[in-house]
PDB file of C-alpha atoms in Angstrom:
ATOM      1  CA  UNK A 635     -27.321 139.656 -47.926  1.00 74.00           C
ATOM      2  CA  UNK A 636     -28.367 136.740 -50.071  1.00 91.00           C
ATOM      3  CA  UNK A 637     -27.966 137.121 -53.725  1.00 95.00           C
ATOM      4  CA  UNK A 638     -30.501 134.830 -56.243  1.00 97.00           C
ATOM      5  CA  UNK A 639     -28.301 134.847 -59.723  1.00 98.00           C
ATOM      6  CA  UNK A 640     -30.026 133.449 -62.329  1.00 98.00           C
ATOM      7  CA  UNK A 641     -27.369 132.133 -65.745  1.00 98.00           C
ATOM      8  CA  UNK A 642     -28.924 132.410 -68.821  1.00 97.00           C
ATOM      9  CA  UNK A 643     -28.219 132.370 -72.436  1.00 97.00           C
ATOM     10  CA  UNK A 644     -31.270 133.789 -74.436  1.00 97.00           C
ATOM     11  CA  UNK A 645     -29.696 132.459 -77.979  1.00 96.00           C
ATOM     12  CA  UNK A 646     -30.173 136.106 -79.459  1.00 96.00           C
ATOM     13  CA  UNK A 647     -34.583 135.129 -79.312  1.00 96.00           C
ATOM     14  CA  UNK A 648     -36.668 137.928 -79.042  1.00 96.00           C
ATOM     15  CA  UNK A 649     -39.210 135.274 -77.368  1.00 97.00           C
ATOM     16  CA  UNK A 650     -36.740 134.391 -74.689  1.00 97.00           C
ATOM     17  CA  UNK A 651     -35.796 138.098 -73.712  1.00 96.00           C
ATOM     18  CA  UNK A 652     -39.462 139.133 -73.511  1.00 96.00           C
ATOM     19  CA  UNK A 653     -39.701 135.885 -71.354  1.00 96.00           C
ATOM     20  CA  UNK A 654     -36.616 137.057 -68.826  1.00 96.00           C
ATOM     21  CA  UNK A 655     -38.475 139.186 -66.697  1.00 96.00           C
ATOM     22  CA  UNK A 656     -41.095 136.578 -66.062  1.00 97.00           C
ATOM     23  CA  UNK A 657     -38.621 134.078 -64.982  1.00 97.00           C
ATOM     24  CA  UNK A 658     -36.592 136.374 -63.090  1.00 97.00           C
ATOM     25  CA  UNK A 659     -39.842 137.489 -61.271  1.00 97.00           C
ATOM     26  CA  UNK A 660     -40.636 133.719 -60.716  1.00 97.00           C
ATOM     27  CA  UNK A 661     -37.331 132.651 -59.474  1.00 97.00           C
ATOM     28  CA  UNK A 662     -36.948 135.707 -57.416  1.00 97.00           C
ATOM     29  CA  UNK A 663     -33.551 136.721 -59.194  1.00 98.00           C
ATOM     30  CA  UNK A 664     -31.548 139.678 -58.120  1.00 97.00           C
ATOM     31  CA  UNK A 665     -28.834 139.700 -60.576  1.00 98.00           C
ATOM     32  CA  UNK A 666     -29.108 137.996 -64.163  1.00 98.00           C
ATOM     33  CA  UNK A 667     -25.787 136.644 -66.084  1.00 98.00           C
ATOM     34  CA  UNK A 668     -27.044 136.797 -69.616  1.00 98.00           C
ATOM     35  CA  UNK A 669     -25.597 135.374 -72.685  1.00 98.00           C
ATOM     36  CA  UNK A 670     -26.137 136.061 -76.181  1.00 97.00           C
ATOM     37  CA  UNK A 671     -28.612 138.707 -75.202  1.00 96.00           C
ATOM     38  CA  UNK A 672     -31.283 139.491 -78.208  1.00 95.00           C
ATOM     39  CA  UNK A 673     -30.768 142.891 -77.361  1.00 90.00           C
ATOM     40  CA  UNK A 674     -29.833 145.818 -74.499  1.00 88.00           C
ATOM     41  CA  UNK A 675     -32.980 146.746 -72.591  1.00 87.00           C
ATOM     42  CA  UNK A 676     -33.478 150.338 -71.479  1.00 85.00           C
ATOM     43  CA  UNK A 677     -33.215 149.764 -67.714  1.00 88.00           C
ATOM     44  CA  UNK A 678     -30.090 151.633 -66.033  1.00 91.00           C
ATOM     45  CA  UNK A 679     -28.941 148.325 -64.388  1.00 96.00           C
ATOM     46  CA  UNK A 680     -28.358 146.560 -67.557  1.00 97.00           C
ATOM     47  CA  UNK A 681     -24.964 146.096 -68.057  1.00 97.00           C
ATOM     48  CA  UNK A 682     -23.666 144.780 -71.607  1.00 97.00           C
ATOM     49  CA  UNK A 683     -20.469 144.252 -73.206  1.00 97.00           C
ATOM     50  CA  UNK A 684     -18.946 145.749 -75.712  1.00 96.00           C
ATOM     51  CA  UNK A 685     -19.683 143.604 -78.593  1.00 96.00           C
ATOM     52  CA  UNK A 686     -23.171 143.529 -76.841  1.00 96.00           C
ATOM     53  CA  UNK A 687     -23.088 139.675 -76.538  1.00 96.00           C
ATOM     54  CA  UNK A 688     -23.198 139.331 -72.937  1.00 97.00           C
ATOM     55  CA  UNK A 689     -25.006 141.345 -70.351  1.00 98.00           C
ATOM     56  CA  UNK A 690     -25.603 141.502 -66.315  1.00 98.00           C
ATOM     57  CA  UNK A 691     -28.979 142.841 -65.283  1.00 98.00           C
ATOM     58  CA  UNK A 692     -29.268 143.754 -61.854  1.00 98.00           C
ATOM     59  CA  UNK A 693     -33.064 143.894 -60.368  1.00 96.00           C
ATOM     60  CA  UNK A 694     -35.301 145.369 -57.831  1.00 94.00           C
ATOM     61  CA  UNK A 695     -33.467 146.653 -54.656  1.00 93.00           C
ATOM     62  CA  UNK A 696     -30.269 144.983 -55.547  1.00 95.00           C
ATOM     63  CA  UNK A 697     -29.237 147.838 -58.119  1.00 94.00           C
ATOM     64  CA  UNK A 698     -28.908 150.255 -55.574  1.00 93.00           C
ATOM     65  CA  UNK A 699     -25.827 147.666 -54.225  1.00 94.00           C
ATOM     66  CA  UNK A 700     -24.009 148.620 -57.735  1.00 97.00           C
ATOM     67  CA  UNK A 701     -20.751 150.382 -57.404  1.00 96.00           C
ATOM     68  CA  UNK A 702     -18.652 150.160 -60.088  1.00 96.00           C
ATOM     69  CA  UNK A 703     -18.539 147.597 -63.772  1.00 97.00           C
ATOM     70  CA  UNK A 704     -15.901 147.625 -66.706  1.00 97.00           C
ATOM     71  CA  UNK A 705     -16.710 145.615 -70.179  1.00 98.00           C
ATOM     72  CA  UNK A 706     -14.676 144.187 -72.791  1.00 97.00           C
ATOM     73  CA  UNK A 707     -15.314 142.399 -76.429  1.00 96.00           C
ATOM     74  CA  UNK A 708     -16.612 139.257 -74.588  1.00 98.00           C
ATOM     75  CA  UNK A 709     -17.165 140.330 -71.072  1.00 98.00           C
ATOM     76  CA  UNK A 710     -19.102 142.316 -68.733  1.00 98.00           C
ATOM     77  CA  UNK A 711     -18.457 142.437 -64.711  1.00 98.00           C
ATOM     78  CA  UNK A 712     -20.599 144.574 -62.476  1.00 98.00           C
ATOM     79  CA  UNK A 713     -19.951 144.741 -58.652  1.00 97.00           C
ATOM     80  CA  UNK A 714     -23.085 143.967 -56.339  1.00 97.00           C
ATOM     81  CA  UNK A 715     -22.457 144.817 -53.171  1.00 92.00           C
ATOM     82  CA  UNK A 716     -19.325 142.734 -52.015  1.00 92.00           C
ATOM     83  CA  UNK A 717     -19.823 140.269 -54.781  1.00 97.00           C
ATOM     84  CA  UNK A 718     -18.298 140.943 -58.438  1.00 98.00           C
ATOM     85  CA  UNK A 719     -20.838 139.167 -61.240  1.00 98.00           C
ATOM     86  CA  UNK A 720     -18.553 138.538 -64.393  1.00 98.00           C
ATOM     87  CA  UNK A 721     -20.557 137.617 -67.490  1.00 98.00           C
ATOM     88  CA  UNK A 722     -19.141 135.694 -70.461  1.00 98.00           C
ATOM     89  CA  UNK A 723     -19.952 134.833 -73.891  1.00 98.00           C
ATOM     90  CA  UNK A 724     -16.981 133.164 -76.126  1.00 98.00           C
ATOM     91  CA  UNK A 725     -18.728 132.554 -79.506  1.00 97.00           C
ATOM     92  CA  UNK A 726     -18.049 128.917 -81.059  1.00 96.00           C
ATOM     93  CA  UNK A 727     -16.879 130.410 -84.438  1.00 96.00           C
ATOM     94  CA  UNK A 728     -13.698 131.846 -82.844  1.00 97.00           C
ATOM     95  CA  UNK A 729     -10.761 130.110 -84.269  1.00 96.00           C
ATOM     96  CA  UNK A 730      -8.405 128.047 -81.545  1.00 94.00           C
ATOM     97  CA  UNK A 731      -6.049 131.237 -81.800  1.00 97.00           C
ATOM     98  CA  UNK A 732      -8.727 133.711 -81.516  1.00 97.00           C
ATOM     99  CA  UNK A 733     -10.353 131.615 -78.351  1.00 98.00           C
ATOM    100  CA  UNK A 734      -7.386 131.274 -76.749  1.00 97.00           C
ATOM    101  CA  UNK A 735      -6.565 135.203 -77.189  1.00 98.00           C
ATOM    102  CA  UNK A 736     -10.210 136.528 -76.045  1.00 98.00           C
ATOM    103  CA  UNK A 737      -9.752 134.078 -72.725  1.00 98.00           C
ATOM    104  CA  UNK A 738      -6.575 136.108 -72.573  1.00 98.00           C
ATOM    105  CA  UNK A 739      -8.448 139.430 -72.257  1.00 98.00           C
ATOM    106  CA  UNK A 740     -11.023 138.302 -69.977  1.00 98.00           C
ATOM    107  CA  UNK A 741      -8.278 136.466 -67.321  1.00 98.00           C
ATOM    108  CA  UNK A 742      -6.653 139.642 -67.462  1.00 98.00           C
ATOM    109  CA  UNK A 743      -9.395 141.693 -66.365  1.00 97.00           C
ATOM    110  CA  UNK A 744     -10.359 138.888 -63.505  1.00 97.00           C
ATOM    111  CA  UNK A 745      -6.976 139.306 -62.136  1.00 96.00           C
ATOM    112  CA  UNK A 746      -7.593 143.480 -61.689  1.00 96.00           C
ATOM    113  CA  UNK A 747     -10.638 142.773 -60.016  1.00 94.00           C
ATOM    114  CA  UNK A 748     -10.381 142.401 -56.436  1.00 87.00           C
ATOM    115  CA  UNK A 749     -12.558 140.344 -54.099  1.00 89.00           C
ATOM    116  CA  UNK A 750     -15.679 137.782 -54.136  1.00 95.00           C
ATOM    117  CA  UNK A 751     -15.664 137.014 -57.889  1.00 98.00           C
ATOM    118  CA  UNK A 752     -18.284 135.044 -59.994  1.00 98.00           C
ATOM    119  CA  UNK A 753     -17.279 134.084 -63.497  1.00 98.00           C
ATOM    120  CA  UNK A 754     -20.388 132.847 -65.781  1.00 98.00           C
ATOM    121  CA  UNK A 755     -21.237 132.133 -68.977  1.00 98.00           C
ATOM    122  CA  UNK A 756     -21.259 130.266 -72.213  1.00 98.00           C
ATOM    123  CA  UNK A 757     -17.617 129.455 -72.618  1.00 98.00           C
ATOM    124  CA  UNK A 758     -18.683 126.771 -75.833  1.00 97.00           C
ATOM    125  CA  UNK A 759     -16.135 124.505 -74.691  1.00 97.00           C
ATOM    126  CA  UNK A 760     -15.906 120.817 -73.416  1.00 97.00           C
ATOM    127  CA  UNK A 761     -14.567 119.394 -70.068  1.00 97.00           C
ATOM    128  CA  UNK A 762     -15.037 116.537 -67.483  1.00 97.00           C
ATOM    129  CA  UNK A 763     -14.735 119.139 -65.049  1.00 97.00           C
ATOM    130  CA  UNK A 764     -18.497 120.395 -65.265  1.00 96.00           C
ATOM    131  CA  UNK A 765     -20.276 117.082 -66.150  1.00 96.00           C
ATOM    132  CA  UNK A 766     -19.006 115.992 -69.841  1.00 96.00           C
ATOM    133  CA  UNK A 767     -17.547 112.764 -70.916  1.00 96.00           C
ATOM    134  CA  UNK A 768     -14.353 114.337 -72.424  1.00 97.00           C
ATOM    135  CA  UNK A 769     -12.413 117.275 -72.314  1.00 97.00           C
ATOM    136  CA  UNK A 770     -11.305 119.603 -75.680  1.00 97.00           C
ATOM    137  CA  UNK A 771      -8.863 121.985 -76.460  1.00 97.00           C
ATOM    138  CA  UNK A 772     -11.375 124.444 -75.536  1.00 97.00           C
ATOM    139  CA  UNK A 773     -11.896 122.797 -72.178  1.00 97.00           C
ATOM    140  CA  UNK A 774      -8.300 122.343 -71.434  1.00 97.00           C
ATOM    141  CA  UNK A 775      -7.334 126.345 -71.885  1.00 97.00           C
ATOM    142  CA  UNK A 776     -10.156 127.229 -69.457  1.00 98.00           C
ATOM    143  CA  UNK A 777      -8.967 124.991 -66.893  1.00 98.00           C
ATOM    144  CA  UNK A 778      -5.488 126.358 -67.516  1.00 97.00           C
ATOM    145  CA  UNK A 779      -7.058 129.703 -66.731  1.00 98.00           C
ATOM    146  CA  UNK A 780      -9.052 128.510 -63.513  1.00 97.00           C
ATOM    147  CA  UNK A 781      -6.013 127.411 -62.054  1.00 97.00           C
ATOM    148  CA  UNK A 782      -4.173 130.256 -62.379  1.00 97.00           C
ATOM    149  CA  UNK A 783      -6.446 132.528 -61.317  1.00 97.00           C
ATOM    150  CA  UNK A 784      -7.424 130.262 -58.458  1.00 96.00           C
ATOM    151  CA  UNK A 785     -11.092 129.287 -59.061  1.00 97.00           C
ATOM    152  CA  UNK A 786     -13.177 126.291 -58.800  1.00 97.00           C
ATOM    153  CA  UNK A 787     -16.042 124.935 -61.100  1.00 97.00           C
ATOM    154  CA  UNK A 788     -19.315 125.328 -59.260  1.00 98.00           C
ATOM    155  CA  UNK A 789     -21.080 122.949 -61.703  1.00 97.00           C
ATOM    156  CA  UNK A 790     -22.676 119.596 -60.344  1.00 95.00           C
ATOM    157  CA  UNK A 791     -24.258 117.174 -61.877  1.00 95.00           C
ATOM    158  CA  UNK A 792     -24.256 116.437 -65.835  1.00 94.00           C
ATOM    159  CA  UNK A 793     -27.624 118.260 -66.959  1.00 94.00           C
ATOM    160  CA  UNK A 794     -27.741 119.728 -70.354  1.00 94.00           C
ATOM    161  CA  UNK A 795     -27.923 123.518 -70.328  1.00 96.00           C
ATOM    162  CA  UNK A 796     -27.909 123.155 -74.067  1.00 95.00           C
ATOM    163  CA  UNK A 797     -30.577 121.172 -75.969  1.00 90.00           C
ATOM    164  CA  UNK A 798     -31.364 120.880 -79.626  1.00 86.00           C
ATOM    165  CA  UNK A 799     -32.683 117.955 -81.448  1.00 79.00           C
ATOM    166  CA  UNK A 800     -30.232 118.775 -84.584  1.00 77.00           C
ATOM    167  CA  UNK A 801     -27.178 119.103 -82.349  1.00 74.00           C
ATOM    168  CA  UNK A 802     -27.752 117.260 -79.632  1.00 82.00           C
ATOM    169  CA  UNK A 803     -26.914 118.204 -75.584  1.00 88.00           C
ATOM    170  CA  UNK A 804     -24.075 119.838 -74.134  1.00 94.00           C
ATOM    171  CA  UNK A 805     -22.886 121.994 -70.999  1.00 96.00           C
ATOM    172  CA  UNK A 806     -21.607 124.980 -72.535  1.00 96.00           C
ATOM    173  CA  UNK A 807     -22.497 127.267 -69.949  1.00 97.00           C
ATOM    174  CA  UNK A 808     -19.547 127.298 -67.266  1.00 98.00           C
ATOM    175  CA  UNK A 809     -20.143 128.698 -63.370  1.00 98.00           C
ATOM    176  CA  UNK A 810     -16.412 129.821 -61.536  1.00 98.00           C
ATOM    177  CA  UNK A 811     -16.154 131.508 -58.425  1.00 98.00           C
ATOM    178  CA  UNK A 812     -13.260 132.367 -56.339  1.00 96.00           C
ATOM    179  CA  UNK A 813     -12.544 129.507 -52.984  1.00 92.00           C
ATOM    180  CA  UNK A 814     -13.282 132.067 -50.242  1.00 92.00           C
ATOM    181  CA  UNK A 815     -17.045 132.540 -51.887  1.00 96.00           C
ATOM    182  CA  UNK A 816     -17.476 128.752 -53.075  1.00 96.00           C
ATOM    183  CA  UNK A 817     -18.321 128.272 -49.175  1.00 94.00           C
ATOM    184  CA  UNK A 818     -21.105 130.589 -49.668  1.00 96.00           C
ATOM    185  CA  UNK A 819     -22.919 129.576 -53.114  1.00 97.00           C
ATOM    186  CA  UNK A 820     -25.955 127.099 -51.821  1.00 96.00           C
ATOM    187  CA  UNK A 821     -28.719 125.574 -54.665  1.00 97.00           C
ATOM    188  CA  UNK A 822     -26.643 125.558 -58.019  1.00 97.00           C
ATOM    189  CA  UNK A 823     -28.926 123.437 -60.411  1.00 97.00           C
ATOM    190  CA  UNK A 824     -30.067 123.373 -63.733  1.00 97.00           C
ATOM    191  CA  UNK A 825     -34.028 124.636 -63.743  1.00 97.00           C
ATOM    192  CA  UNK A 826     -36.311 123.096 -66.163  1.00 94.00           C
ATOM    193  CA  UNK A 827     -38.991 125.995 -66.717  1.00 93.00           C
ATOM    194  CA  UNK A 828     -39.181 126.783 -70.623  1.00 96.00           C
ATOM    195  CA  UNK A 829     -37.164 129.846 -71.825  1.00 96.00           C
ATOM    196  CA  UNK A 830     -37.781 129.773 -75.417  1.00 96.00           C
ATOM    197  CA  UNK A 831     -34.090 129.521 -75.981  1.00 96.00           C
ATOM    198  CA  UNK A 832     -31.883 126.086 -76.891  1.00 94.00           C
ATOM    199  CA  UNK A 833     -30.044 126.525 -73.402  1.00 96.00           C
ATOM    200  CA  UNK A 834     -31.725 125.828 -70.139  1.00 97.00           C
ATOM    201  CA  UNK A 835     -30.675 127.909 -67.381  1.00 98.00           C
ATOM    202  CA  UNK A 836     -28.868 127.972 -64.278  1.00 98.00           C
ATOM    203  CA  UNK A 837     -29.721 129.206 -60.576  1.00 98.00           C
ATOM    204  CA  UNK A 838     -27.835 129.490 -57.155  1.00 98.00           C
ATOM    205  CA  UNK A 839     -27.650 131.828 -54.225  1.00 97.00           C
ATOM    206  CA  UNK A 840     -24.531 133.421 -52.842  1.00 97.00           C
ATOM    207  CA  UNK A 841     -25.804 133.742 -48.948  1.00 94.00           C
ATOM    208  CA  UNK A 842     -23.470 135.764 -46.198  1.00 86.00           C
ATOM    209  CA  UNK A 843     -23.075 132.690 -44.449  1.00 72.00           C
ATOM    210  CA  UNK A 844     -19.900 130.615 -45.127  1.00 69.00           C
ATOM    211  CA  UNK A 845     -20.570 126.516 -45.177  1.00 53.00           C
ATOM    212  CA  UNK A 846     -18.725 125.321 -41.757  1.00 46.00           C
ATOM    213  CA  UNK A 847     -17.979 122.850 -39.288  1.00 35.00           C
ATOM    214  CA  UNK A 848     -17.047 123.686 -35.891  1.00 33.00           C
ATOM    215  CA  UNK A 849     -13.738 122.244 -33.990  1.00 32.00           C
ATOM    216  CA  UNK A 850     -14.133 124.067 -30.565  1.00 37.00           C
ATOM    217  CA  UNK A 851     -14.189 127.979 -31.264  1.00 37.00           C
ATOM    218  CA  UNK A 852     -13.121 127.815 -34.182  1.00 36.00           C
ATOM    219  CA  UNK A 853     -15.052 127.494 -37.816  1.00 38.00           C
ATOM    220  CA  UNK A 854     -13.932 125.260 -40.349  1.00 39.00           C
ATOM    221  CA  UNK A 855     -14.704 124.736 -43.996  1.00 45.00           C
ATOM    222  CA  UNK A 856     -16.487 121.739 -45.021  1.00 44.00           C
ATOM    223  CA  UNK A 857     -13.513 120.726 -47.873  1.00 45.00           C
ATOM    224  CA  UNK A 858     -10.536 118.360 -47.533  1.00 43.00           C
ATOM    225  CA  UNK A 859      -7.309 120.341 -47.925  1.00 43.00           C
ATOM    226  CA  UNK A 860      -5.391 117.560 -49.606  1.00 45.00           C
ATOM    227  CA  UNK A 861      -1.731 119.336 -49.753  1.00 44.00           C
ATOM    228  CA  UNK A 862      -2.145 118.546 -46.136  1.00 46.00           C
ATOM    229  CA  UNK A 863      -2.318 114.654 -46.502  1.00 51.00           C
ATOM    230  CA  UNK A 864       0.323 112.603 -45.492  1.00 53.00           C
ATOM    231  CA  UNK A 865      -0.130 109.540 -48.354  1.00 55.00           C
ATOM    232  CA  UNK A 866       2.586 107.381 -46.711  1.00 55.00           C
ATOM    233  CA  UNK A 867       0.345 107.650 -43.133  1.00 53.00           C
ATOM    234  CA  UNK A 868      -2.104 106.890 -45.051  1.00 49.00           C
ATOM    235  CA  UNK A 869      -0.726 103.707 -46.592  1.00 58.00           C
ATOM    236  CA  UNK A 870      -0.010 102.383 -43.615  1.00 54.00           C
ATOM    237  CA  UNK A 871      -3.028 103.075 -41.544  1.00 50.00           C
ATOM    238  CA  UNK A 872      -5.169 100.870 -44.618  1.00 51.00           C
ATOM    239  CA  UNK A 873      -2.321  98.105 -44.723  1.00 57.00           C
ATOM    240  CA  UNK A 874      -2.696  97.700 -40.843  1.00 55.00           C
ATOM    241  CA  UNK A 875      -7.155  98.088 -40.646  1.00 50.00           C
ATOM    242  CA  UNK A 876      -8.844  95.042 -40.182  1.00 49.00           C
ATOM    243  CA  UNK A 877     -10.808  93.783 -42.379  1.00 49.00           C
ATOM    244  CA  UNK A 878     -14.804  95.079 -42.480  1.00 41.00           C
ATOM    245  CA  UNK A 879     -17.066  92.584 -41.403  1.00 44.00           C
ATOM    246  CA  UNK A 880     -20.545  92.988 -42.255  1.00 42.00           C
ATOM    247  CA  UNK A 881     -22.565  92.021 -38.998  1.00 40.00           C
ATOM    248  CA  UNK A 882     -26.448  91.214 -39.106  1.00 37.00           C
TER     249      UNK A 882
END
């Protein structure tokens, strides 16, 4: 199974939800992580949040994969198959109190959900972590959550996702994922079609193939486990190297 997801945040325009479906179609998108939706659509594998803010649409063949999805204020998670799609939309009026307590709700219902886990969205906060120059207070909780939950950032790069002359550009919009699946996301980028929105949005693929190397039989994951590293080895295999010597 190969999943297309397609991260979007539609800035509440009627023009960019009439264009979804068209870029969905033209990206070949299976499941759509959808902020700031302009509204629910009719189709049974549209899933929205409570507050209606955030929404996972599921398309074509891939609905049939559905099995089970739970919502809260800010949140949305739908399971495809063996992957679990979590949509988020954290609204930039929320005081630091209230931001801090709606992250609260949503880490809570991450850690009850078992299994390959994608959390997306438009988290309207700041970090170095996904391609920004600083990090806020914003930026800081959500890290605090990552790590104890035990995701990654799958951003790369430092494209905008948001652009507006008045404001300026930013990277609101946030991709997480669990370790074990990281090995399996291939293509994350920032696509440059036009969506009629302020945010530019994001596409990857979640394959059933992990990312490997091979030592004899046995597969191995193309990361460095640095709690593994012996520094003071280390030290002293750089102090003893020759120097490099560029040769012609």
């Amino acid at each position: 199974m190969t999943l297309t997801i397609l991260q979007c945040n539609v800035n509440r325009s009627s023009v960019a939800h009439m264009l979804l479906p068209q870029i969905a179609m033209k990206m070949n998108a299976d499941v759509l992580v959808i902020s700031e939706q302009y509204r629910k659509r009719p189709e049974p594998s549209w899933f929205a949040s409570k507050s209606n803010t955030t929404a996972v649409w599921v398309r074509g063949n891939e609905a049939m994969r559905v099995s089970a999805s739970g919502s809260g204020a800010d949140y949305i998670w739908v399971r495809v198959s063996t992957v679990v799609v979590v949509s988020v939309y954290l609204s930039p009026n929320y005081s630091a109190l209230e931001y801090a307590n709606r992250l609260t709700d949503i880490e809570d219902a991450v850690r009850d959900i078992s299994g390959n886990t994608i959390v997306a969205g438009d988290f309207n906060s700041r970090a170095i972590e996904w391609g920004l120059p600083t990090t806020n207070r914003r930026g800081r909780l959500l890290l605090e959550m990552v790590a104890r939950l035990q995701l990654v950032v799958v951003n790369e790069g430092k494209s905008a996702t948001f652009r507006r002359p008045e404001w300026g550009q930013s990277i609101p919009n946030v991709t997480l994922t669990t370790d074990r699946l990281l090995t399996r996301i291939r293509g994350w980028k920032v696509i440059e079609e036009y969506t009629a929105s302020d945010h530019q949005y994001i596409i990857f693929e979640v394959t059933d193939e992990n990312t490997t190397r091979r030592r004899g039989n046995v597969l191995l994951p193309l990361r460095w486990d640095t709690k593994l590293l012996d520094r003071k080895k280390l030290d002293r295999l750089l102090q003893n190297a020759e120097p490099f010597t560029k040769t012609t």
